[in-house]
mmCIF file of C-alpha atoms in Angstrom:
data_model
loop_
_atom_site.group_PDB
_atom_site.id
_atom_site.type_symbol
_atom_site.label_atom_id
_atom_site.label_comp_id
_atom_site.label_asym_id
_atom_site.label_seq_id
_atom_site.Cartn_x
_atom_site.Cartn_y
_atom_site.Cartn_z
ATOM 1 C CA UNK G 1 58.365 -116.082 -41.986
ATOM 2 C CA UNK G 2 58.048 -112.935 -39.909
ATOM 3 C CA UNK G 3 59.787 -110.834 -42.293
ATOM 4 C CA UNK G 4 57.411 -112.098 -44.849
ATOM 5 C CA UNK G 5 54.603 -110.930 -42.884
ATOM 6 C CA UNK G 6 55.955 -107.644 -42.047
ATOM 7 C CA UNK G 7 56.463 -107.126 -45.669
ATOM 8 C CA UNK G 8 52.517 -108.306 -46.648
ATOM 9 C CA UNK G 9 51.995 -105.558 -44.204
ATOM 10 C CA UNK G 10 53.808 -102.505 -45.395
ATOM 11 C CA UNK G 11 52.612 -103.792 -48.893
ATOM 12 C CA UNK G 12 48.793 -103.944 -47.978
ATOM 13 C CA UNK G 13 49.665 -100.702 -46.292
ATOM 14 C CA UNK G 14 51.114 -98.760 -49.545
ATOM 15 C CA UNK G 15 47.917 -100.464 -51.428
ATOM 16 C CA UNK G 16 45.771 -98.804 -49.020
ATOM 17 C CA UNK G 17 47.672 -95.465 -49.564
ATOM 18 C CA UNK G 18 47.653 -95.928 -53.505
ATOM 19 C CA UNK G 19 43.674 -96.418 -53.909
ATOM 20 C CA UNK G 20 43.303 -93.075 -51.554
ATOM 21 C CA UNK G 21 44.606 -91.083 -54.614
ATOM 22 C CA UNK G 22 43.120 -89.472 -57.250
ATOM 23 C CA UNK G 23 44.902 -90.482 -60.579
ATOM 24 C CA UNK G 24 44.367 -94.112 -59.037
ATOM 25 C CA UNK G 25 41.032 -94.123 -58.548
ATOM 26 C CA UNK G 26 40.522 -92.772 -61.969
ATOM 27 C CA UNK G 27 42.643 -95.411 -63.827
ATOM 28 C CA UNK G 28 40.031 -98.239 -63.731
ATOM 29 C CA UNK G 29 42.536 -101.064 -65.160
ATOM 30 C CA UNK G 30 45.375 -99.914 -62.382
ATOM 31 C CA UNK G 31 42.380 -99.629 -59.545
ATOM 32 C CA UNK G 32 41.387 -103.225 -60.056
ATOM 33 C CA UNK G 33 45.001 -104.695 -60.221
ATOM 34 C CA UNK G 34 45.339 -103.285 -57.092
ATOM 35 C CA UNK G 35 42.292 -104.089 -55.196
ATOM 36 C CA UNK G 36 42.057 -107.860 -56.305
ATOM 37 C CA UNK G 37 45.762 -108.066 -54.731
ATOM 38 C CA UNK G 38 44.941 -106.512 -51.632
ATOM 39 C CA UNK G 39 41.559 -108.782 -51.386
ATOM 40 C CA UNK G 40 43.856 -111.388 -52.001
ATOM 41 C CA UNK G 41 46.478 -110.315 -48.774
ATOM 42 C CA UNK G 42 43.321 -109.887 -46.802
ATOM 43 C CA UNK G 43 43.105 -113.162 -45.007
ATOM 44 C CA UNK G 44 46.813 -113.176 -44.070
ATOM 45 C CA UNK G 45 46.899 -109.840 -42.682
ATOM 46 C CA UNK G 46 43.766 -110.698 -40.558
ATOM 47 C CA UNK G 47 45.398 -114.138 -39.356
ATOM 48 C CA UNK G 48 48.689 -111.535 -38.859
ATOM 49 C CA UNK G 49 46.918 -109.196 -36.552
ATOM 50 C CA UNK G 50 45.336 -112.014 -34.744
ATOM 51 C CA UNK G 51 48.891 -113.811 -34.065
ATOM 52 C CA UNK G 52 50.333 -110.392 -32.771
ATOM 53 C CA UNK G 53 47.243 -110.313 -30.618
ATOM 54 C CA UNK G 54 47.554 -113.571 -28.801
ATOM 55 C CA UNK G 55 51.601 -112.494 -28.828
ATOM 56 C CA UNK G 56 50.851 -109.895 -26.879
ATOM 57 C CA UNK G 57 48.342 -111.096 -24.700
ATOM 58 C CA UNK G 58 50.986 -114.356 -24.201
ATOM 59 C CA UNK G 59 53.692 -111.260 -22.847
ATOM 60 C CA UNK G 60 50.981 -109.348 -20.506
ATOM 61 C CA UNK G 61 49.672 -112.869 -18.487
ATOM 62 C CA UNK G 62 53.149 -113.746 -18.263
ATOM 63 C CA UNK G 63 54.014 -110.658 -16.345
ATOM 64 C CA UNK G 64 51.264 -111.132 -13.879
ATOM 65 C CA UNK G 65 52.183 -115.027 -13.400
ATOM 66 C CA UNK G 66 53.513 -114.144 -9.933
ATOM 67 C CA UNK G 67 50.891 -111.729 -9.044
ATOM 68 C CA UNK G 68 49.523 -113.530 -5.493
ATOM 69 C CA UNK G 69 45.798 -112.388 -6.454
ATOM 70 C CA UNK G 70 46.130 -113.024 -10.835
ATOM 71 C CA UNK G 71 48.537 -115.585 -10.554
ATOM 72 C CA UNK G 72 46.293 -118.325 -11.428
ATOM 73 C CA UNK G 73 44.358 -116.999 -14.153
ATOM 74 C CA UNK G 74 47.523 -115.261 -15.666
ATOM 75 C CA UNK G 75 49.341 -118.770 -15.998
ATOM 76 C CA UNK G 76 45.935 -120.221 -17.343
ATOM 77 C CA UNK G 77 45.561 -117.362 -19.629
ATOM 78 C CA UNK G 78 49.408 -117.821 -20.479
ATOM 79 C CA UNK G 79 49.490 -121.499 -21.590
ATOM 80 C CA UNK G 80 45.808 -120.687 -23.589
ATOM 81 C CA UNK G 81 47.637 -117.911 -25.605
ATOM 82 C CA UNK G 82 50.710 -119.770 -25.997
ATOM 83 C CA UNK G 83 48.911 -122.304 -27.867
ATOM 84 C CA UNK G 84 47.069 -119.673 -29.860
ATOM 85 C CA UNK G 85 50.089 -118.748 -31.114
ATOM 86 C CA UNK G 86 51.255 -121.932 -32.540
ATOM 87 C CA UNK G 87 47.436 -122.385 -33.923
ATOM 88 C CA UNK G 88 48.010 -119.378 -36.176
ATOM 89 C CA UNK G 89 51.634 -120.115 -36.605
ATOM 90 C CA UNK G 90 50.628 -123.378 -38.398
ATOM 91 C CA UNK G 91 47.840 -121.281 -40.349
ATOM 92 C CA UNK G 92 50.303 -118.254 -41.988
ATOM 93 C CA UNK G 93 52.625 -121.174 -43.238
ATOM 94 C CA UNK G 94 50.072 -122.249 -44.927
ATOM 95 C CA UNK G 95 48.608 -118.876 -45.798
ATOM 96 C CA UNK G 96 52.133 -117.950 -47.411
ATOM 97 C CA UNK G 97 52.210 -121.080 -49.331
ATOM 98 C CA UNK G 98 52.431 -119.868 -53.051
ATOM 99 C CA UNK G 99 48.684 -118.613 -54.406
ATOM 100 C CA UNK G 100 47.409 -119.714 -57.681
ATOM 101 C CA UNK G 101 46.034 -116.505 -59.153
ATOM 102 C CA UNK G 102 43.390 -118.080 -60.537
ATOM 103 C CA UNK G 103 41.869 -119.484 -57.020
ATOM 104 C CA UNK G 104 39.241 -116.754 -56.832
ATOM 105 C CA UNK G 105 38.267 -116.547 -60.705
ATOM 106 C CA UNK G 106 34.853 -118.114 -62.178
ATOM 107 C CA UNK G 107 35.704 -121.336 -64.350
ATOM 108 C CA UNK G 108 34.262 -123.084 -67.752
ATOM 109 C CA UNK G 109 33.861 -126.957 -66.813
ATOM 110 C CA UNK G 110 34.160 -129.212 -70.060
ATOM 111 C CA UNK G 111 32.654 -132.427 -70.236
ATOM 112 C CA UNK G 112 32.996 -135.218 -71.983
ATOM 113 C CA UNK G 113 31.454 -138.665 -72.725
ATOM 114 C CA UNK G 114 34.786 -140.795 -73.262
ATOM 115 C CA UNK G 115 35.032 -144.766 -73.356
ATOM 116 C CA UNK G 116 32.212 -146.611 -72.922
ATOM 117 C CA UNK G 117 29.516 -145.604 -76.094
ATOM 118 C CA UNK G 118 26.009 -144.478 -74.775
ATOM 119 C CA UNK G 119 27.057 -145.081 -71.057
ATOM 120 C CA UNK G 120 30.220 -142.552 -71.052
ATOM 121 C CA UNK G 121 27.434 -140.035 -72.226
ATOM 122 C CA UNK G 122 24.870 -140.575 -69.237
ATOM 123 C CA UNK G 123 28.192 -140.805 -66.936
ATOM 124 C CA UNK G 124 29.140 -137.166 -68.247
ATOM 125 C CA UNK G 125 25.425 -136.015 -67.573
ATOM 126 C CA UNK G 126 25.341 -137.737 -64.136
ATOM 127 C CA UNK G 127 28.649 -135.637 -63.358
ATOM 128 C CA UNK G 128 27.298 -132.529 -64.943
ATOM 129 C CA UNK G 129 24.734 -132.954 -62.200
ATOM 130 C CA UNK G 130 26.779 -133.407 -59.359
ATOM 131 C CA UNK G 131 28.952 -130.163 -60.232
ATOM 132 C CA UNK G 132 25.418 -128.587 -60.436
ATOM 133 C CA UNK G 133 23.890 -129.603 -57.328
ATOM 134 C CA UNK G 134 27.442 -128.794 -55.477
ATOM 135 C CA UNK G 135 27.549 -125.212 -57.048
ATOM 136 C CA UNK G 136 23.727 -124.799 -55.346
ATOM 137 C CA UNK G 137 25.383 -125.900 -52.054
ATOM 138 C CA UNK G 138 28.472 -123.595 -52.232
ATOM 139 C CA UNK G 139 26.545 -120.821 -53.670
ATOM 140 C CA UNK G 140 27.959 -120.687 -56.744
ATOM 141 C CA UNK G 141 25.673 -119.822 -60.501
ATOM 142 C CA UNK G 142 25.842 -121.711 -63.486
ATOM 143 C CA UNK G 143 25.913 -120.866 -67.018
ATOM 144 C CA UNK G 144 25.313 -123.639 -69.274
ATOM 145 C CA UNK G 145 27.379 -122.561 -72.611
ATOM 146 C CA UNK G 146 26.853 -125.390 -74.737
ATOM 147 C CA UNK G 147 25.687 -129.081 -75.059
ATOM 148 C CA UNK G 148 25.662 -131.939 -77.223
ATOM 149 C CA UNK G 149 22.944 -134.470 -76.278
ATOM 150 C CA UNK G 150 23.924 -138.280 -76.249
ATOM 151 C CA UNK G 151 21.386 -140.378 -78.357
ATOM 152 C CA UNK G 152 20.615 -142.403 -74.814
ATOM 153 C CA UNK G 153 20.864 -139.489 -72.420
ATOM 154 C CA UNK G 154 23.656 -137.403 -71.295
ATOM 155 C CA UNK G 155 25.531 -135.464 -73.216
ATOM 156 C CA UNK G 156 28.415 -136.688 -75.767
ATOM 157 C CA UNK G 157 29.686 -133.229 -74.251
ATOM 158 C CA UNK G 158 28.491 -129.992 -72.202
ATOM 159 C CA UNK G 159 30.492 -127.023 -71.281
ATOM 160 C CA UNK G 160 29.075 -124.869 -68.785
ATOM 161 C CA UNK G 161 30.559 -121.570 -66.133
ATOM 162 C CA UNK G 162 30.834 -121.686 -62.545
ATOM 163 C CA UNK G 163 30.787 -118.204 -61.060
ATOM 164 C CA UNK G 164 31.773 -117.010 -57.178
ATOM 165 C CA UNK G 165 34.197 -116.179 -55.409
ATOM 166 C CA UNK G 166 36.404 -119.511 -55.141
ATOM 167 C CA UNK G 167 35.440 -121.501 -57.548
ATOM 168 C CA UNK G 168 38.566 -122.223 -59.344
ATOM 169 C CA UNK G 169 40.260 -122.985 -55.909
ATOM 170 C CA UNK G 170 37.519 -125.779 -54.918
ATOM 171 C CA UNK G 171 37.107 -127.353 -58.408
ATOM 172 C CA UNK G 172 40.150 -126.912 -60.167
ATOM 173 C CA UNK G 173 41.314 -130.432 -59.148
ATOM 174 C CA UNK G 174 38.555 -131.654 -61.119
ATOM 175 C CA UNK G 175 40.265 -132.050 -64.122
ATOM 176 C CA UNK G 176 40.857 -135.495 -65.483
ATOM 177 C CA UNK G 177 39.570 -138.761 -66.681
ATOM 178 C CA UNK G 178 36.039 -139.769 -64.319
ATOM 179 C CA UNK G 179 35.861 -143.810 -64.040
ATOM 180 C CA UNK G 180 32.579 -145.461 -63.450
ATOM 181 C CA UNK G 181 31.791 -149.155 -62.616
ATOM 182 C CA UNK G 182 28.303 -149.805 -62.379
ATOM 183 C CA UNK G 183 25.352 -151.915 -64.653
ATOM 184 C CA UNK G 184 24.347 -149.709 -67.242
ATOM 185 C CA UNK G 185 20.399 -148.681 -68.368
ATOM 186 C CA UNK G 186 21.154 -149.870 -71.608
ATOM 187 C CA UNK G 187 22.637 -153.752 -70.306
ATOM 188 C CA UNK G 188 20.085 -156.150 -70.602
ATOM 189 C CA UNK G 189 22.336 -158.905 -68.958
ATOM 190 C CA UNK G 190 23.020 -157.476 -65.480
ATOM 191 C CA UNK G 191 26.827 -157.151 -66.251
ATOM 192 C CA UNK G 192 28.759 -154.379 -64.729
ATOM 193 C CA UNK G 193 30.571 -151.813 -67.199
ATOM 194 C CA UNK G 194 33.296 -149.593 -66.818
ATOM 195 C CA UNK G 195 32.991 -145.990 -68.819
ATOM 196 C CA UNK G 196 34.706 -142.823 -68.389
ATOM 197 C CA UNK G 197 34.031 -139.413 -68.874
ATOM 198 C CA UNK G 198 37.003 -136.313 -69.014
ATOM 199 C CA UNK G 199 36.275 -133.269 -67.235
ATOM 200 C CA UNK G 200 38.572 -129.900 -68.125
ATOM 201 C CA UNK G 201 38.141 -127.070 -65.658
ATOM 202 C CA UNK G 202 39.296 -123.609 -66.802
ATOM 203 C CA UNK G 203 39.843 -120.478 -64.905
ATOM 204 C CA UNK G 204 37.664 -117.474 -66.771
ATOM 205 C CA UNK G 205 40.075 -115.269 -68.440
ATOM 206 C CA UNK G 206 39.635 -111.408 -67.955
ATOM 207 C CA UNK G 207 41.687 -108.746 -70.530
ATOM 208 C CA UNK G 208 43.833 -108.243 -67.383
ATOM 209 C CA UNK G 209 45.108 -111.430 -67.606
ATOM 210 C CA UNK G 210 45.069 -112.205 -71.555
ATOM 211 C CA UNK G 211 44.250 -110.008 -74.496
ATOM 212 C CA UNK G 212 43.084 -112.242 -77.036
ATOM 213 C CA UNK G 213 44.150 -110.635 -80.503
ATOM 214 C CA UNK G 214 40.899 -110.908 -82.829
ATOM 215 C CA UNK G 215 43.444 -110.681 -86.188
ATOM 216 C CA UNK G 216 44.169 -114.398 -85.142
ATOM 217 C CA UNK G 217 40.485 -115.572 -84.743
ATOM 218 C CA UNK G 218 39.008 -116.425 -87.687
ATOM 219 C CA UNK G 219 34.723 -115.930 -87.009
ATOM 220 C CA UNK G 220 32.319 -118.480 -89.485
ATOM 221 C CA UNK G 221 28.341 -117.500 -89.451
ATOM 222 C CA UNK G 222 26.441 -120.898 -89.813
ATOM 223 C CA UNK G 223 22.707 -121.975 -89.480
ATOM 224 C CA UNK G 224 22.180 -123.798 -85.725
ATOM 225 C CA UNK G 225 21.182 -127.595 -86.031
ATOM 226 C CA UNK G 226 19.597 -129.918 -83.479
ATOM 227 C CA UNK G 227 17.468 -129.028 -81.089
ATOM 228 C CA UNK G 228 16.300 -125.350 -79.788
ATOM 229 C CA UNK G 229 12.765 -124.641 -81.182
ATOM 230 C CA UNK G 230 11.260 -123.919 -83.804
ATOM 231 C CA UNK G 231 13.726 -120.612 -84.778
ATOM 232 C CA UNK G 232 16.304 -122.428 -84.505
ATOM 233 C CA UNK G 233 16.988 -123.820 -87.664
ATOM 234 C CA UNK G 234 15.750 -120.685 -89.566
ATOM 235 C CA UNK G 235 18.629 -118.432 -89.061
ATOM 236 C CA UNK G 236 21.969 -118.028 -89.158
ATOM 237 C CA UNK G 237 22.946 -117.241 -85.708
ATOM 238 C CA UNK G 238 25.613 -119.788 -85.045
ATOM 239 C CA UNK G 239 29.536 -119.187 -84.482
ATOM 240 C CA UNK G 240 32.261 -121.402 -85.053
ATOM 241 C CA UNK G 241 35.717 -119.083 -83.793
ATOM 242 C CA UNK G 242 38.913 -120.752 -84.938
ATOM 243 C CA UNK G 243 42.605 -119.712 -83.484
ATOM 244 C CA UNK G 244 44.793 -120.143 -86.357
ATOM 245 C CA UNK G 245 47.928 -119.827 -84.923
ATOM 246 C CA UNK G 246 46.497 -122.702 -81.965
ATOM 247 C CA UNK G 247 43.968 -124.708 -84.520
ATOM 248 C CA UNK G 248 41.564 -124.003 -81.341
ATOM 249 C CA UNK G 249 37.862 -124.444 -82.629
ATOM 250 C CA UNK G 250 34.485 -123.094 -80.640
ATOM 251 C CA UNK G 251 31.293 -123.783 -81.877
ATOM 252 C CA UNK G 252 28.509 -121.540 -80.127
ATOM 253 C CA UNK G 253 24.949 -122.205 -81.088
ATOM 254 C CA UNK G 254 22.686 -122.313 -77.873
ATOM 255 C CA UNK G 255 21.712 -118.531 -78.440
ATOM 256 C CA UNK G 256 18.962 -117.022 -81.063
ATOM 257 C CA UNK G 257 21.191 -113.720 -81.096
ATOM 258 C CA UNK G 258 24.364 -114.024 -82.983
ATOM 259 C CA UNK G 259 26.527 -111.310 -80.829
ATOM 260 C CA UNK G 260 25.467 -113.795 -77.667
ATOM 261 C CA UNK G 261 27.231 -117.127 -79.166
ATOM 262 C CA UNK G 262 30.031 -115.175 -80.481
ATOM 263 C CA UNK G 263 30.274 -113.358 -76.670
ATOM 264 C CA UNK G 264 29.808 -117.272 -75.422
ATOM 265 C CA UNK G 265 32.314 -118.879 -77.771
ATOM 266 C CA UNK G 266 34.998 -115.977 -77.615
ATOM 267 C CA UNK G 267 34.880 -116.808 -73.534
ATOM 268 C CA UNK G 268 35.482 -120.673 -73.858
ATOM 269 C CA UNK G 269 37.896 -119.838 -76.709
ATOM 270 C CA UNK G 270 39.940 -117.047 -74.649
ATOM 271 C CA UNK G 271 39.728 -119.759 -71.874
ATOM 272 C CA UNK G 272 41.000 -122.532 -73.650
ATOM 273 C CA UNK G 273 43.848 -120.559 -74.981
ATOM 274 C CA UNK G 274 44.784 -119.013 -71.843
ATOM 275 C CA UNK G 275 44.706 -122.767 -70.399
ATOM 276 C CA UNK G 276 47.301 -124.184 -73.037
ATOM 277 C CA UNK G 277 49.079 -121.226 -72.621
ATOM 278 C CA UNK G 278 49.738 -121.781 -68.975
ATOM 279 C CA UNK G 279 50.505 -125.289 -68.980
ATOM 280 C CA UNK G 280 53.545 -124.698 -71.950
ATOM 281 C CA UNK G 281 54.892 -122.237 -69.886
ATOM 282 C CA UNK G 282 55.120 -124.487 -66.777
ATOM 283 C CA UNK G 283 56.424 -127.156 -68.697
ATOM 284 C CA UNK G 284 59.195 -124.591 -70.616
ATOM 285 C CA UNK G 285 60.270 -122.852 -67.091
ATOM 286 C CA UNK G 286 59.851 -126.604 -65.326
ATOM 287 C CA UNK G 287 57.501 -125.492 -62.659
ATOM 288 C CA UNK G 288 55.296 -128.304 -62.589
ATOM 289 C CA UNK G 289 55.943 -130.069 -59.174
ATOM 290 C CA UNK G 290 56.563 -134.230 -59.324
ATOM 291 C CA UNK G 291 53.924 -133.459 -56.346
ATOM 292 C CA UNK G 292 51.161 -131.591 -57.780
ATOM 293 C CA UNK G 293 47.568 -133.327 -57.174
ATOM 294 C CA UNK G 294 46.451 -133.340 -61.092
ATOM 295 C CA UNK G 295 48.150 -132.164 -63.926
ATOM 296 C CA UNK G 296 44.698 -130.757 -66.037
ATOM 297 C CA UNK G 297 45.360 -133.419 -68.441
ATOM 298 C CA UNK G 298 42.226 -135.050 -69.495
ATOM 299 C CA UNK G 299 44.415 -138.566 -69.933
ATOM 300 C CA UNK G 300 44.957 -138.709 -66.204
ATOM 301 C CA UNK G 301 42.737 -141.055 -64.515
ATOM 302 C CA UNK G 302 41.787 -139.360 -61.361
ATOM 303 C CA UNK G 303 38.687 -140.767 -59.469
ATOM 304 C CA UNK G 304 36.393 -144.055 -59.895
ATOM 305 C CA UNK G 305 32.877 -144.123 -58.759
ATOM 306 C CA UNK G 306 31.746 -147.868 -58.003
ATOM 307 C CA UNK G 307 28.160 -148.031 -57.974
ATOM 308 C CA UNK G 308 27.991 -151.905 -56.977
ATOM 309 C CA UNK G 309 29.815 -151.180 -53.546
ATOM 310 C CA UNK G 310 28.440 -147.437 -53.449
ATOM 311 C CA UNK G 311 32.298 -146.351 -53.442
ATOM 312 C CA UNK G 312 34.325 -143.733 -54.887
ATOM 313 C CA UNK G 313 37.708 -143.704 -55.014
ATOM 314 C CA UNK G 314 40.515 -140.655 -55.737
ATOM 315 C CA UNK G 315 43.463 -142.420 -56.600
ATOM 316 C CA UNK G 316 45.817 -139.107 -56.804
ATOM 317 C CA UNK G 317 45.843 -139.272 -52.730
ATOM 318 C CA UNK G 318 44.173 -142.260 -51.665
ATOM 319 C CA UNK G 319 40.670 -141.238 -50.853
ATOM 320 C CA UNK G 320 38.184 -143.614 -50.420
ATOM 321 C CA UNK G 321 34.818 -143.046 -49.129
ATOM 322 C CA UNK G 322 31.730 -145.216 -48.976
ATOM 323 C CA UNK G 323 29.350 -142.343 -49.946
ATOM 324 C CA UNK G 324 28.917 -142.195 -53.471
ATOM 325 C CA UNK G 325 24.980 -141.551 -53.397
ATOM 326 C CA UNK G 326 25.807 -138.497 -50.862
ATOM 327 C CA UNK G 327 28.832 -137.642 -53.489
ATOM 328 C CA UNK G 328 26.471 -137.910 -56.820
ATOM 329 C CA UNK G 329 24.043 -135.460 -55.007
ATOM 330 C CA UNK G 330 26.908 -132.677 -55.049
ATOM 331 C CA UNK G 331 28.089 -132.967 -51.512
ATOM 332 C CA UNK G 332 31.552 -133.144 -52.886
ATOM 333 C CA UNK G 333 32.922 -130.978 -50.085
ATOM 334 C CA UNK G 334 34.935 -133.768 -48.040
ATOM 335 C CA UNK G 335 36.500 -134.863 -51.287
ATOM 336 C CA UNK G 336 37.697 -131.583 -52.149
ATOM 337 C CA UNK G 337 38.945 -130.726 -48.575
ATOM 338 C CA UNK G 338 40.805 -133.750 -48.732
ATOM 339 C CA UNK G 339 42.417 -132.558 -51.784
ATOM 340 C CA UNK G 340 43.150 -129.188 -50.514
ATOM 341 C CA UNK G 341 44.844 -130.488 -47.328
ATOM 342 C CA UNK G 342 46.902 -133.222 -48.942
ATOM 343 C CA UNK G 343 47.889 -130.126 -51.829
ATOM 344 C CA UNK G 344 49.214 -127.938 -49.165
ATOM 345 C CA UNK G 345 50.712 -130.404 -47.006
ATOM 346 C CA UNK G 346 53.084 -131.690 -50.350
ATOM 347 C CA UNK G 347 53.556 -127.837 -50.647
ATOM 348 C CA UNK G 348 54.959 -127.322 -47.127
ATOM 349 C CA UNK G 349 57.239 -130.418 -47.402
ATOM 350 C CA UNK G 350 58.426 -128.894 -50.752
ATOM 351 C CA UNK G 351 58.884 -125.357 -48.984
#
C-alpha cells in the first residue's frame, strides 16, 4: 500500500510540475485532463501527509518515553499517535479502493411512472421531490429537462440534472425499480396498493469523455404539444434526436428556442449513449462484480417505501429504517451512507 502512496505522490508531484509550463497551460483540453486527476488524488495525498505526520510524531514520543521529566506525556502522546496511525491506515485502503470516474460529474435522473396506472405516476412525482428537496440539502442545482404530466398528478415521466461536485457518487445507486405500498388518492375503498416507479441516473457526459458523432444523429423539427403557454403550440421549436446506429430517441420540447431543446436533448441523448456504452463494455471485459450494490438496470427492484408502517426498506443490503416521512422530505443521507459503506466494504473484501 505504501508503494502505492509513494507513487500517488511522485505522480501528483509531476502534475504539479506539468501545469507550471507553458505549452500546458495553453492546451486547454490537456490542462483540464490534468487538473481533474490531480483534484481527484487530492484527498489521498492529504490523508498521506497526515499518516506520515502522526508516523513521525509516533517515532519522536517514543524516543523521549524514558525521559524522567517527558516520560509520561511521551508514552501518552505515543499510544495517541499510534492509534492515529491505524485511523488513517484504515482510511487510504479505502481511499485507494478503485474510483469511478464519474463520482464527481453532474447526472440526468430519469423517472418513470411504472406498474400501478395513475398511482406509479404520483409515486414518480413524490420521488422527483425527494431527489429535489435532498439536492437543496446537499447543495446541489437542478435542471428540470423534460416532463410528461400524469392525468392524476405526477408525471408518467420527468428527466431532470443534478449539478455539484459529487453528485454522481451520492446518487448513482439510485438506479432501479422504486416500490411503494401505501392507499392511494384515487382508492375509494381504503385498500393498500403496491406501484412502482424506475429511476435511471446518468453521469453528464463532457467531449473529454465521449464525442458524440452528429453524422449518426438524425435531428426532426416538430410543433411542441401539451402544456407551456400560449406560444407553445404556435411554433415549431421542438426536437426529437434519434441515434441510428443505437435506435436512441430524445424528445426536447420544454424550451420556446429551438437551439435550447436541441442543446437539452443532445445532453440526455450523449448521456444515454455514453450510459449503454459503459455497461456493454463491463459486461464484454466481465468487470461487473457478483458484489456490486445495483446494476443501473431499471428491472432491479431496489427499495420499498411502506407508507402503512412509515418504513422503507433497501433490499440490495438490508436497510431498514422507520423514517420514511424524514426520507420523502429528502433527508436521504443515512440511506446513501449506508450504501457507500456497505459498497466499499464488498470492495475491500474483493481487494
Amino acid at each position: 500500500m505504501f508503494e502505492r502512496l509513494e507513487d500517488i505522490k511522485k505522480r501528483n508531484d509531476f502534475i504539479t510540475n506539468e501545469l507550471s509550463k507553458p505549452e500546458v497551460i495553453n492546451d486547454i483540453a490537456k490542462t483540464t485532463k490534468l487538473s481533474k486527476e490531480q483534484s481527484s488524488l487530492s484527498e489521498i495525498i492529504s490523508c498521506y501527509d497526515e499518516y506520515l505526520k502522526a508516523k513521525q510524531d509516533y517515532i519522536e514520543a517514543r524516543q523521549l518515553a524514558n525521559d524522567p521529566e517527558l516520560g509520561a506525556f511521551a508514552k501518552e502522546e505515543e499510544e495517541k499517535q499510534e492509534q492515529r496511525q491505524k485511523e488513517l491506515e484504515k482510511k487510504l485502503e479505502i481511499l485507494l479502493l478503485p474510483k469511478d470516474p464519474n463520482d464527481d460529474k453532474n447526472i440526468i435522473v430519469e423517472i418513470r411512472g411504472a406498474a400501478g396506472g395513475d398511482e406509479a405516476n404520483i409515486f414518480a412525482g413524490d420521488l422527483y421531490n425527494m431527489y429535489l428537496r435532498y439536492a437543496e440539502n446537499e447543495g446541489f442545482t437542478i435542471e428540470n429537462l423534460e416532463s410528461t404530466p400524469g392525468a392524476s398528478g405526477g408525471f408518467s415521466e420527468i428527466s431532470f440534472m443534478v449539478k455539484g461536485a459529487g453528485a454522481y457518487s451520492k446518487l448513482k445507486y439510485e438506479s432501479g425499480a422504486h416500490r411503494v405500498q401505501r392507499v392511494p388518492a384515487t382508492e375509494s375503498q381504503g385498500r393498500v396498493h403496491t406501484s412502482t416507479a424506475t429511476v435511471l441516473v446518468m453521469p453528464e457526459v463532457d467531449d473529454v469523455d465521449f464525442e458524440l458523432d452528429m453524422n449518426e444523429v438524425r435531428i426532426d423539427i416538430t410543433r411542441a404539444s401539451g402544456n407551456g403557454g400560449q406560444g407553445v403550440n404556435t411554433t415549431d421549436s421542438a426536437v426529437r434526436l434519434t441515434h441510428i446506429p443505437t435506435g436512441i430517441v430524445v424528445y426536447s420540447q420544454t424550451e420556446r428556442s429551438q437551439i435550447k431543446n436541441k442543446e437539452k436533448g443532445l445532453k440526455i441523448l450523449k448521456s444515454r449513449i455514453y450510459d449503454l456504452k459503459m455497461r456493454k463494455q463491463e459486461q464484454e471485459l466481465g468487470s461487473i462484480r457478483k458484489s456490486k450494490i445495483g446494476t443501473g438496470d431499471r428491472s432491479e427492484k431496489i427499495r420499498t417505501y411502506n407508507y402503512p408502517q412509515n418504513r422503507v426498506t433497501d433490499h440490495r443490503i438490508g436497510y431498514t429504517t422507520n423514517s420514511l416521512d424524514r426520507i420523502m422530505n429528502g433527508k436521504l443521507g443515512d440511506v446513501i451512507e449506508a450504501l457507500i459503506t456497505e459498497d466499499q466494504r464488498r470492495k475491500l473484501a474483493e481487494e
